[in-house]
Every structure is written in C-alpha cells, then in structure tokens.
Coordinates of C-alpha atoms and ligand atoms in Angstrom, one line a residue:
M1 CA 10.6 68.3 -11.3
K2 CA 8.5 65.7 -13.6
Q3 CA 8.2 62.1 -12.1
V4 CA 7.6 59.2 -14.5
Y5 CA 7.1 55.6 -13.1
L6 CA 8.5 52.9 -15.2
D7 CA 8.7 50.2 -12.8
S8 CA 5.4 48.7 -12.7
A9 CA 7.0 45.1 -12.8
S10 CA 8.3 46.2 -9.3
T11 CA 5.3 47.3 -8.0
T12 CA 2.0 49.4 -9.1
Y13 CA 0.2 51.9 -7.6
I14 CA -3.0 51.3 -6.0
N15 CA -6.2 52.1 -7.9
N16 CA -8.6 54.6 -6.5
Q17 CA -11.5 52.0 -6.6
V18 CA -9.5 49.5 -4.6
L19 CA -8.5 51.8 -1.6
A20 CA -12.0 53.0 -1.4
E21 CA -13.1 49.5 -0.9
M22 CA -10.0 48.8 1.8
M23 CA -10.9 51.8 3.8
P24 CA -14.0 50.4 5.8
A25 CA -11.6 47.0 6.5
L26 CA -9.0 49.6 8.1
T27 CA -11.6 51.5 10.1
S28 CA -14.7 50.2 10.9
S29 CA -14.7 46.5 9.9
F30 CA -11.6 45.9 11.9
G31 CA -12.6 42.8 13.4
N32 CA -10.4 39.4 13.4
P33 CA -12.0 37.2 10.5
N34 CA -11.5 34.1 13.0
N35 CA -13.5 35.1 15.6
L36 CA -17.1 34.0 15.9
H37 CA -18.6 37.1 16.8
S38 CA -20.3 39.7 14.6
F39 CA -17.0 41.7 14.3
G40 CA -15.2 38.5 13.1
R41 CA -18.0 37.5 10.9
E42 CA -18.1 40.9 9.4
A43 CA -14.4 40.7 8.4
M44 CA -14.5 37.0 7.4
G45 CA -17.3 37.8 5.2
L46 CA -14.7 40.5 3.6
V47 CA -12.1 38.2 3.0
D48 CA -14.6 35.4 1.5
L49 CA -15.9 37.9 -0.9
S50 CA -12.2 38.4 -2.0
R51 CA -11.6 35.0 -2.3
D52 CA -14.8 34.6 -4.6
R53 CA -13.6 37.4 -7.0
I54 CA -10.2 35.9 -7.1
A55 CA -11.7 32.6 -7.7
K56 CA -14.0 33.8 -10.4
A57 CA -11.1 35.8 -12.3
I58 CA -9.1 32.5 -12.7
N59 CA -11.9 30.2 -13.2
A60 CA -11.0 28.3 -9.7
K61 CA -13.1 27.2 -6.7
S62 CA -13.1 29.8 -3.8
S63 CA -12.1 26.6 -1.5
E64 CA -9.0 26.3 -3.8
I65 CA -7.9 30.0 -2.9
Y66 CA -5.5 30.2 -0.1
F67 CA -4.4 33.7 0.9
T68 CA -0.7 34.5 1.8
S69 CA 1.4 37.6 2.2
G70 CA 2.5 38.1 -1.2
G71 CA 3.9 36.0 -4.1
T72 CA 7.3 35.4 -2.3
E73 CA 5.4 33.3 0.2
A74 CA 2.9 31.8 -2.2
D75 CA 6.1 30.5 -4.1
N76 CA 7.8 29.2 -0.9
W77 CA 4.9 27.2 0.0
A78 CA 3.8 25.8 -3.3
I79 CA 7.4 24.3 -3.7
K80 CA 8.1 23.1 0.0
G81 CA 4.6 22.5 0.8
L82 CA 3.6 20.5 -2.6
A83 CA 7.3 18.6 -2.3
R84 CA 7.1 17.7 1.3
A85 CA 3.2 16.4 1.0
N86 CA 3.7 14.1 -2.1
K87 CA 7.4 13.0 -1.0
S88 CA 6.1 9.5 -0.6
K89 CA 5.2 9.2 -4.8
G90 CA 8.9 10.4 -5.5
K91 CA 11.4 13.1 -4.6
H92 CA 12.3 14.6 -8.3
I93 CA 11.5 18.1 -8.9
I94 CA 11.6 20.5 -12.2
T95 CA 11.9 24.2 -12.5
S96 CA 13.7 26.2 -14.9
K97 CA 16.7 28.6 -14.8
I98 CA 15.0 31.7 -14.9
E99 CA 12.7 31.3 -12.4
H100 CA 12.0 34.0 -9.5
H101 CA 14.6 33.5 -6.7
A102 CA 11.6 32.6 -4.4
I103 CA 11.2 29.4 -6.4
L104 CA 15.0 28.7 -7.0
E105 CA 16.0 29.1 -3.4
S106 CA 12.9 26.9 -2.2
C107 CA 14.2 24.4 -4.4
K108 CA 17.9 24.8 -2.8
E109 CA 16.3 24.1 0.4
L110 CA 14.6 21.1 -0.7
E111 CA 18.0 19.8 -1.9
K112 CA 19.3 19.9 1.5
E113 CA 16.4 17.6 2.3
G114 CA 17.0 14.9 -0.3
F115 CA 14.7 16.0 -3.3
E116 CA 16.8 16.2 -6.4
V117 CA 15.8 19.2 -8.6
T118 CA 16.5 19.8 -12.4
Y119 CA 17.0 23.3 -13.5
L120 CA 15.8 23.4 -17.1
P121 CA 17.5 25.4 -19.9
V122 CA 16.1 28.4 -21.8
D123 CA 16.4 29.6 -25.3
N124 CA 17.6 33.1 -26.2
Y125 CA 14.2 34.4 -25.9
G126 CA 13.9 32.9 -22.3
L127 CA 11.6 29.9 -23.4
V128 CA 11.7 27.0 -21.9
K129 CA 12.6 24.2 -23.8
L130 CA 9.9 21.5 -24.1
D131 CA 11.7 18.7 -25.5
A132 CA 14.2 19.4 -22.6
L133 CA 11.2 19.1 -20.2
M134 CA 10.1 16.0 -21.9
H135 CA 13.2 14.3 -21.9
E136 CA 13.9 15.4 -18.0
M137 CA 10.2 13.9 -16.8
R138 CA 10.6 10.8 -14.9
N139 CA 7.9 8.2 -13.1
D140 CA 9.0 10.0 -10.0
T141 CA 8.8 13.5 -11.0
I142 CA 6.3 14.9 -8.4
L143 CA 6.4 18.5 -9.2
V144 CA 7.3 20.7 -12.1
S145 CA 7.2 24.7 -11.2
I146 CA 7.7 27.1 -14.6
M147 CA 6.8 30.4 -14.3
F148 CA 3.8 32.0 -16.3
A149 CA 5.6 35.0 -17.3
N150 CA 9.2 36.5 -16.5
N151 CA 9.8 39.5 -14.4
E152 CA 12.9 40.5 -15.9
V153 CA 12.0 40.1 -19.9
G154 CA 8.5 39.4 -20.0
T155 CA 8.8 36.2 -21.8
I156 CA 5.7 34.2 -21.5
Q157 CA 5.9 30.3 -21.5
N158 CA 3.9 27.9 -23.6
I159 CA 2.1 26.9 -20.3
N160 CA -0.8 24.9 -21.8
A161 CA 1.7 22.8 -23.7
I162 CA 4.1 22.3 -20.6
A163 CA 1.1 21.5 -18.3
K164 CA -0.1 18.9 -21.1
T165 CA 3.8 17.3 -20.9
V166 CA 3.6 17.3 -17.1
H167 CA 0.5 15.7 -16.9
E168 CA 1.9 12.4 -19.0
K169 CA 3.3 11.5 -16.0
P170 CA 1.1 10.1 -13.2
N171 CA 2.2 11.8 -9.9
A172 CA 3.5 15.2 -11.4
I173 CA 1.7 18.4 -10.3
F174 CA 2.2 21.4 -12.1
H175 CA 3.0 24.7 -10.4
T176 CA 3.2 28.1 -12.2
D177 CA 4.1 31.6 -10.6
A178 CA 1.9 33.8 -12.0
V179 CA 2.8 37.0 -10.2
Q180 CA 3.8 39.1 -13.5
A181 CA 1.1 37.2 -15.8
L182 CA -2.3 38.1 -13.4
G183 CA -4.3 40.8 -15.1
A184 CA -2.1 41.3 -18.2
I185 CA -3.2 37.8 -19.9
N186 CA -6.3 36.1 -19.2
I187 CA -5.8 32.9 -16.9
N188 CA -8.3 30.2 -16.7
V189 CA -6.5 27.6 -14.7
Q190 CA -8.9 24.7 -15.8
D191 CA -8.6 25.2 -19.3
L192 CA -4.8 25.5 -19.2
G193 CA -4.0 22.5 -16.8
I194 CA -2.6 24.3 -13.9
D195 CA -2.6 22.5 -10.6
A196 CA -1.1 25.2 -8.6
M197 CA -0.5 28.9 -9.1
S198 CA 1.2 31.9 -7.1
I199 CA -0.4 35.3 -7.6
S200 CA 0.4 38.8 -6.1
S201 CA -1.7 41.8 -5.3
H202 CA 0.7 44.6 -5.3
K203 CA 1.5 43.9 -9.2
V204 CA -2.0 44.2 -10.3
Y205 CA -2.6 47.9 -8.9
G206 CA -4.0 46.4 -5.1
P207 CA -1.9 46.8 -1.9
K208 CA 1.3 45.1 -0.6
G209 CA 1.3 42.3 1.8
A210 CA -1.4 40.3 0.0
G211 CA -0.9 37.3 -2.5
A212 CA -2.7 33.8 -2.7
L213 CA -1.7 30.2 -3.8
Y214 CA -4.5 28.7 -5.7
V215 CA -4.0 24.5 -5.4
K216 CA -6.5 22.6 -7.1
S217 CA -8.9 20.3 -4.9
G218 CA -7.4 16.8 -4.4
I219 CA -3.9 17.9 -4.3
E220 CA -2.1 17.6 -1.2
I221 CA 0.1 20.4 0.2
E222 CA 1.8 20.7 3.5
P223 CA 1.5 23.9 5.5
I224 CA 4.9 25.8 5.9
I225 CA 3.5 28.6 8.3
V226 CA 2.2 26.8 11.1
G227 CA 0.4 27.8 14.4
G228 CA -3.2 28.8 13.4
N229 CA -6.2 27.0 11.8
Q230 CA -6.7 29.7 9.1
E231 CA -6.9 29.4 5.6
H232 CA -8.8 25.8 5.9
N233 CA -6.2 24.6 8.4
K234 CA -3.5 25.2 5.9
R235 CA -1.6 28.7 6.7
G236 CA -1.7 29.9 10.0
G237 CA -1.6 33.6 11.0
T238 CA -4.4 36.2 11.0
Q239 CA -5.6 37.1 7.2
N240 CA -4.4 40.8 6.4
V241 CA -7.9 41.7 6.0
A242 CA -7.5 45.2 4.1
S243 CA -5.1 44.0 1.8
I244 CA -6.7 41.2 1.1
V245 CA -9.9 43.2 0.4
G246 CA -7.7 45.5 -1.9
F247 CA -6.2 42.1 -3.6
G248 CA -9.8 41.0 -4.6
K249 CA -11.0 44.1 -6.0
A250 CA -7.7 44.7 -7.8
V251 CA -8.0 41.3 -9.5
E252 CA -11.8 41.8 -10.4
L253 CA -10.7 45.3 -12.0
A254 CA -7.8 43.6 -13.6
T255 CA -9.4 40.9 -15.2
Q256 CA -12.5 43.0 -16.3
D257 CA -10.6 45.4 -18.6
I258 CA -7.3 42.9 -19.6
V259 CA -8.3 43.2 -23.4
T260 CA -8.6 47.1 -23.2
N261 CA -5.5 47.6 -21.2
S262 CA -3.3 45.2 -22.9
K263 CA -4.0 46.8 -26.1
R264 CA -3.2 50.2 -25.0
L265 CA -0.2 49.1 -23.2
R266 CA 1.1 47.0 -26.2
N267 CA 1.0 50.2 -28.4
L268 CA 2.6 52.1 -25.7
R269 CA 5.7 49.7 -25.1
D270 CA 6.0 49.3 -29.1
Y271 CA 6.0 53.3 -29.3
F272 CA 8.9 53.8 -26.8
T273 CA 11.0 50.4 -28.1
K274 CA 10.6 52.0 -31.7
S275 CA 11.6 55.4 -30.3
V276 CA 14.8 54.3 -28.4
M277 CA 15.9 52.3 -31.5
E278 CA 15.7 55.0 -33.9
K279 CA 17.2 57.2 -31.6
I280 CA 19.8 55.4 -29.9
E281 CA 22.5 53.1 -31.8
H282 CA 23.4 49.6 -30.6
V283 CA 20.3 48.8 -28.5
H284 CA 19.0 45.0 -28.2
L285 CA 15.9 44.1 -26.9
I286 CA 16.2 40.9 -24.6
G287 CA 13.6 38.7 -24.6
H288 CA 10.9 37.0 -26.9
P289 CA 9.9 39.7 -29.7
V290 CA 6.2 38.6 -29.6
Q291 CA 5.5 36.2 -27.1
R292 CA 6.0 38.7 -23.9
L293 CA 3.9 40.8 -21.7
N294 CA 2.8 44.0 -22.8
S295 CA 4.2 46.0 -20.1
I296 CA 7.7 45.1 -20.0
V297 CA 11.0 46.2 -22.3
N298 CA 14.1 45.1 -21.7
L299 CA 16.7 46.9 -23.5
S300 CA 20.2 46.4 -23.7
F301 CA 22.4 49.5 -24.3
E302 CA 25.8 48.7 -25.5
F303 CA 28.8 49.9 -23.8
V304 CA 27.2 51.3 -20.9
D305 CA 26.8 50.0 -17.5
N306 CA 22.9 49.5 -16.6
E307 CA 23.2 50.7 -12.7
S308 CA 24.9 53.9 -14.3
V309 CA 21.6 54.5 -16.7
M310 CA 19.3 53.7 -13.9
L311 CA 20.6 56.2 -11.3
M312 CA 20.9 59.1 -14.2
L313 CA 17.5 58.5 -15.1
D314 CA 16.5 58.6 -11.4
L315 CA 18.0 62.2 -11.0
A316 CA 15.9 63.0 -14.1
G317 CA 13.1 61.9 -12.3
I318 CA 12.5 58.7 -14.3
C319 CA 12.3 55.3 -12.2
V320 CA 13.4 52.1 -14.0
S321 CA 14.8 48.8 -12.8
T322 CA 18.1 46.9 -13.6
G323 CA 16.5 43.5 -12.8
S324 CA 14.2 42.2 -10.5
A325 CA 13.5 45.0 -7.4
C326 CA 14.7 41.7 -5.4
T327 CA 17.9 41.6 -6.3
A328 CA 18.4 45.4 -7.0
G329 CA 21.7 46.4 -5.2
S330 CA 23.4 42.8 -6.4
Q331 CA 26.3 43.0 -8.1
E332 CA 25.9 39.9 -9.9
P333 CA 24.7 40.0 -13.3
S334 CA 20.7 38.7 -13.8
H335 CA 20.5 34.9 -13.6
V336 CA 17.6 35.1 -16.2
L337 CA 19.8 36.9 -18.8
K338 CA 22.8 34.5 -17.8
A339 CA 20.4 31.4 -18.7
M340 CA 19.5 33.2 -22.1
N341 CA 22.8 33.0 -22.8
I342 CA 22.8 36.9 -23.4
E343 CA 26.6 37.6 -24.6
P344 CA 28.7 38.5 -21.3
E345 CA 29.5 41.8 -22.5
L346 CA 25.9 43.1 -22.4
L347 CA 25.0 41.3 -19.1
K348 CA 25.4 44.6 -17.2
T349 CA 24.2 46.8 -19.8
S350 CA 20.3 46.0 -19.5
V351 CA 18.0 47.9 -18.5
R352 CA 13.9 46.9 -17.6
F353 CA 11.1 49.6 -18.4
S354 CA 7.9 48.6 -17.4
F355 CA 4.5 50.4 -18.0
A356 CA 1.5 51.2 -16.0
K357 CA -1.8 51.8 -17.0
N358 CA -1.5 55.6 -16.2
V359 CA 1.6 56.0 -18.1
T360 CA 1.2 58.5 -21.0
K361 CA 2.7 59.0 -24.3
E362 CA 4.3 62.3 -22.8
D363 CA 6.0 60.3 -20.2
V364 CA 7.5 57.9 -22.7
D365 CA 8.8 61.0 -25.0
Y366 CA 10.4 62.5 -21.6
C367 CA 12.1 59.1 -21.0
V368 CA 13.3 58.3 -24.7
E369 CA 14.8 62.2 -24.7
E370 CA 16.8 61.5 -21.2
L371 CA 17.6 58.3 -22.4
V372 CA 19.3 59.6 -25.5
R373 CA 21.1 62.3 -23.3
I374 CA 22.0 59.9 -20.7
V375 CA 23.3 57.0 -22.9
K376 CA 25.6 59.6 -25.1
K377 CA 26.9 60.8 -21.8
L378 CA 27.9 57.5 -20.7
R379 CA 29.3 56.2 -24.2
D380 CA 31.3 59.4 -24.5
I381 CA 33.4 58.5 -21.1
S382 CA 33.3 54.9 -21.6
P383 CA 36.8 53.4 -23.2
L384 CA 35.0 50.4 -25.0
S385 CA 32.6 52.8 -26.7
R386 CA 35.6 55.0 -27.8
S387 CA 37.6 52.0 -29.0
V388 CA 34.7 50.4 -31.1
K389 CA 34.4 54.1 -32.6
E390 CA 38.5 54.5 -33.4
D391 CA 38.2 51.1 -35.2
K392 CA 35.2 52.3 -37.4
Ligands
LIG1 N1 7.3 36.0 -8.6 C1 7.5 37.0 -9.5 C2 7.9 36.5 -10.9 C3 7.7 38.2 -9.4 O1 8.1 39.0 -10.1 C4 7.7 38.6 -8.0 C5 8.0 39.9 -7.8 O2 8.6 41.0 -8.2 C6 7.4 37.6 -7.0 C7 7.3 36.2 -7.3 C8 7.6 38.1 -5.7 O3 6.0 38.6 -5.2 P1 6.1 39.2 -3.8 O4 6.6 40.8 -4.3 O5 4.3 39.7 -4.1 O6 6.5 38.6 -2.7

C-alpha cells in the first residue's frame, strides 16, 4: 500500500547525511565526553562541533548553547530555571494560552511555588495580542515566554516586536519556544532580541533525544537536572553524543537551504490547500492565512469528527495528526483552537497536515483524493451534515 507521511510537525525522518555523521559516534567514537582521556576528548570534540554549528546557525556564541534531551526539557528548563534564578527581581511571568504543554505545565508548577503567571490571549489567527502584552508587563515581570511558531496551526508570532516590548522592562527576560520555527525561518537571536530559546533535533531531520536551550550570556539560569557538572555545570547527565552530532549536522543543513526549501514547501502547501478547498465543501483554514509556517496546514472539515478522518486516512496509508503529538489520544479539544476562539462545533473537526521535504505532488494528490472520499463517507452518516442538507 502507498504510504504518505504528512506529520512532519510531530517528527521528521532522519536526513541521510545526518545519519552518516552519527554513525562514528555510535561505533568507534563511543567515549564519554566528560572523560579527559583520548576517547573522552574525541567525543567532546564531536559535541563541541555540534555546539558550534548550532550557535552559528542562530548567531549565538557556542558557550550560550546547552544540550538537552529535546524541546520538552529545554522548555521546562527555560521556564523553571530562569524564573527560579531571577526570583529576587520579581515573581511575575507572562506566557500565552497557545504554548506547548511543556511551557504551560511548567508555569503551573511555578504557580505552586508562589510565582504569578499571566496567560495572554490570542486573536482568531493565533497571534498574541501585542497590546495585551504591553498592558500586562510590570516592573516585577521577570520572564516572558512566547512561542515562535505554533505547532498546531503554524501561526508565526511577531517575535521582534514582542522582544522589544519585553525589554522595555528592566528585569524581563524573553524566551521563545522555536521548536517548530527552527529550519523553517531564519533565526538570528541577536537581531530578534531573543534572550533564551528552545530547539529540538527531531523536527529538523535530526534524530530524537537531542535538543538545546540557548541562553544569552550574562543571564542567570538554575539547573533543573542536577548530579553532574556537564554542559558548563548547568545540566547534569552524560550527553547523548550521537544524537547531538546528528542535531548539529541537521541544523547546519536545514539552515543552509532554508530559502529553497521554504519556497518548495510553500508551493506544495498552497497546492494542497487549494485542491482541498476546490474539491470539498465547508472546509476552513485554521491559523493565519499568510504569517504561518510553510510546512503546516490545519483544516477543519465541518460535520466530521477529526479522529475519524485521521484513522480513515491511516487505513489508506496517510499519516496526519489531529493536534500535537503530545496530546494524541486526548478527548479534550485543542487548547490552541479554544484560545483562538474557533467556533465550538469546529473544535473537533480540525486536522493538521504537515509536510516534510520529501513529500511530492503525487503524495498530495493521493491525500486529496482520499480526503474527498473519506469526508463524503463521514458526512453521509453524520446527522448534523444531513440536517444541514435538508434545510437547504
Ligand atoms: N515545543 C513545540 C512547539 C513542539 O512542537 C514540540 C514537539 O512537538 C515540543 C516543544 C517538544 O519537543 P520534543 O518533542 O523535542 O520534546
């Protein structure tokens, strides 16, 4: 059976060049990078090469990159580590309602420790309201965390404007979760005014199990994983050398061909959206129409249950998601869509299609063809859909 993977926002395949670079770290160069002997030094050389590559890709210093096990850990660390280290300056934190759960749940933990968290609203497109941010900023605001691009709908925030607003207050640090933006958008942390940023390897054609937190030099952060002096004494635990090697190479490659790739992906995404809209009635694009990632399309198919669409597409060999991978299986409607004020009857009808570099026009055509069949079938048995037809 034909297989079409349209879920790159959950994870991507590993690029061949990335895999080739990883192999020595899994075989001959197996040393522990924290040992001072030759095997250790060789492994540390590989880790540091990755650190350099990642730093270069985002215009940071190598000493500002700390490796983690992925985006979730980087987010947890950013929120808890930055807040706890800076609590003498204030205990107010601002984030948005559409963040990844790694951010939202870390904030909830901090609330139990006596921090006060403001959750900013977004507009119908998923854009954080800048005036709301300005209004909520206080002298005791120590941390603002707003994601670069949303993983469910693809909306890209006005990061530069947000950073400027944050920095109007003397003690406020600006963190962004750029897990979905890395490799899709050119990120220059200095130009954009980003103080801390979470990134992850397996969204950019690298392996799972590696991520990083960028923390601008001079900013205090407390470790959350203790028990070792790795990562400049800030994150205990033996580094996942092979995954880190792959991560470094993946970031280097992804940032090299950002322009070519994004153009190709944009064409494919727009072709897909147009075809679906032409062939299926009552479909809505969720998210910002322009200011969004080239790789993500979130569509709502009125009168059909999104889980049913996802499962029926899977039977046809097509993999998509109904929300973020981390909340798959949850019966709760997406917190992102709810925050965007999407009509209640559309909340459980939205499907996320996300495109990797290897997706072809034929793959897209096959998906559209199957969608037409599946949506029709589901609407034929949907009482809601029938009552609308009878009303006409
Ligand atoms: N943040 C965002 C925006 C994400 O999309 C994800 C993963 O889907 C994460 C954080 C978590 O990253 P990881 O899977 O590397 O833990």
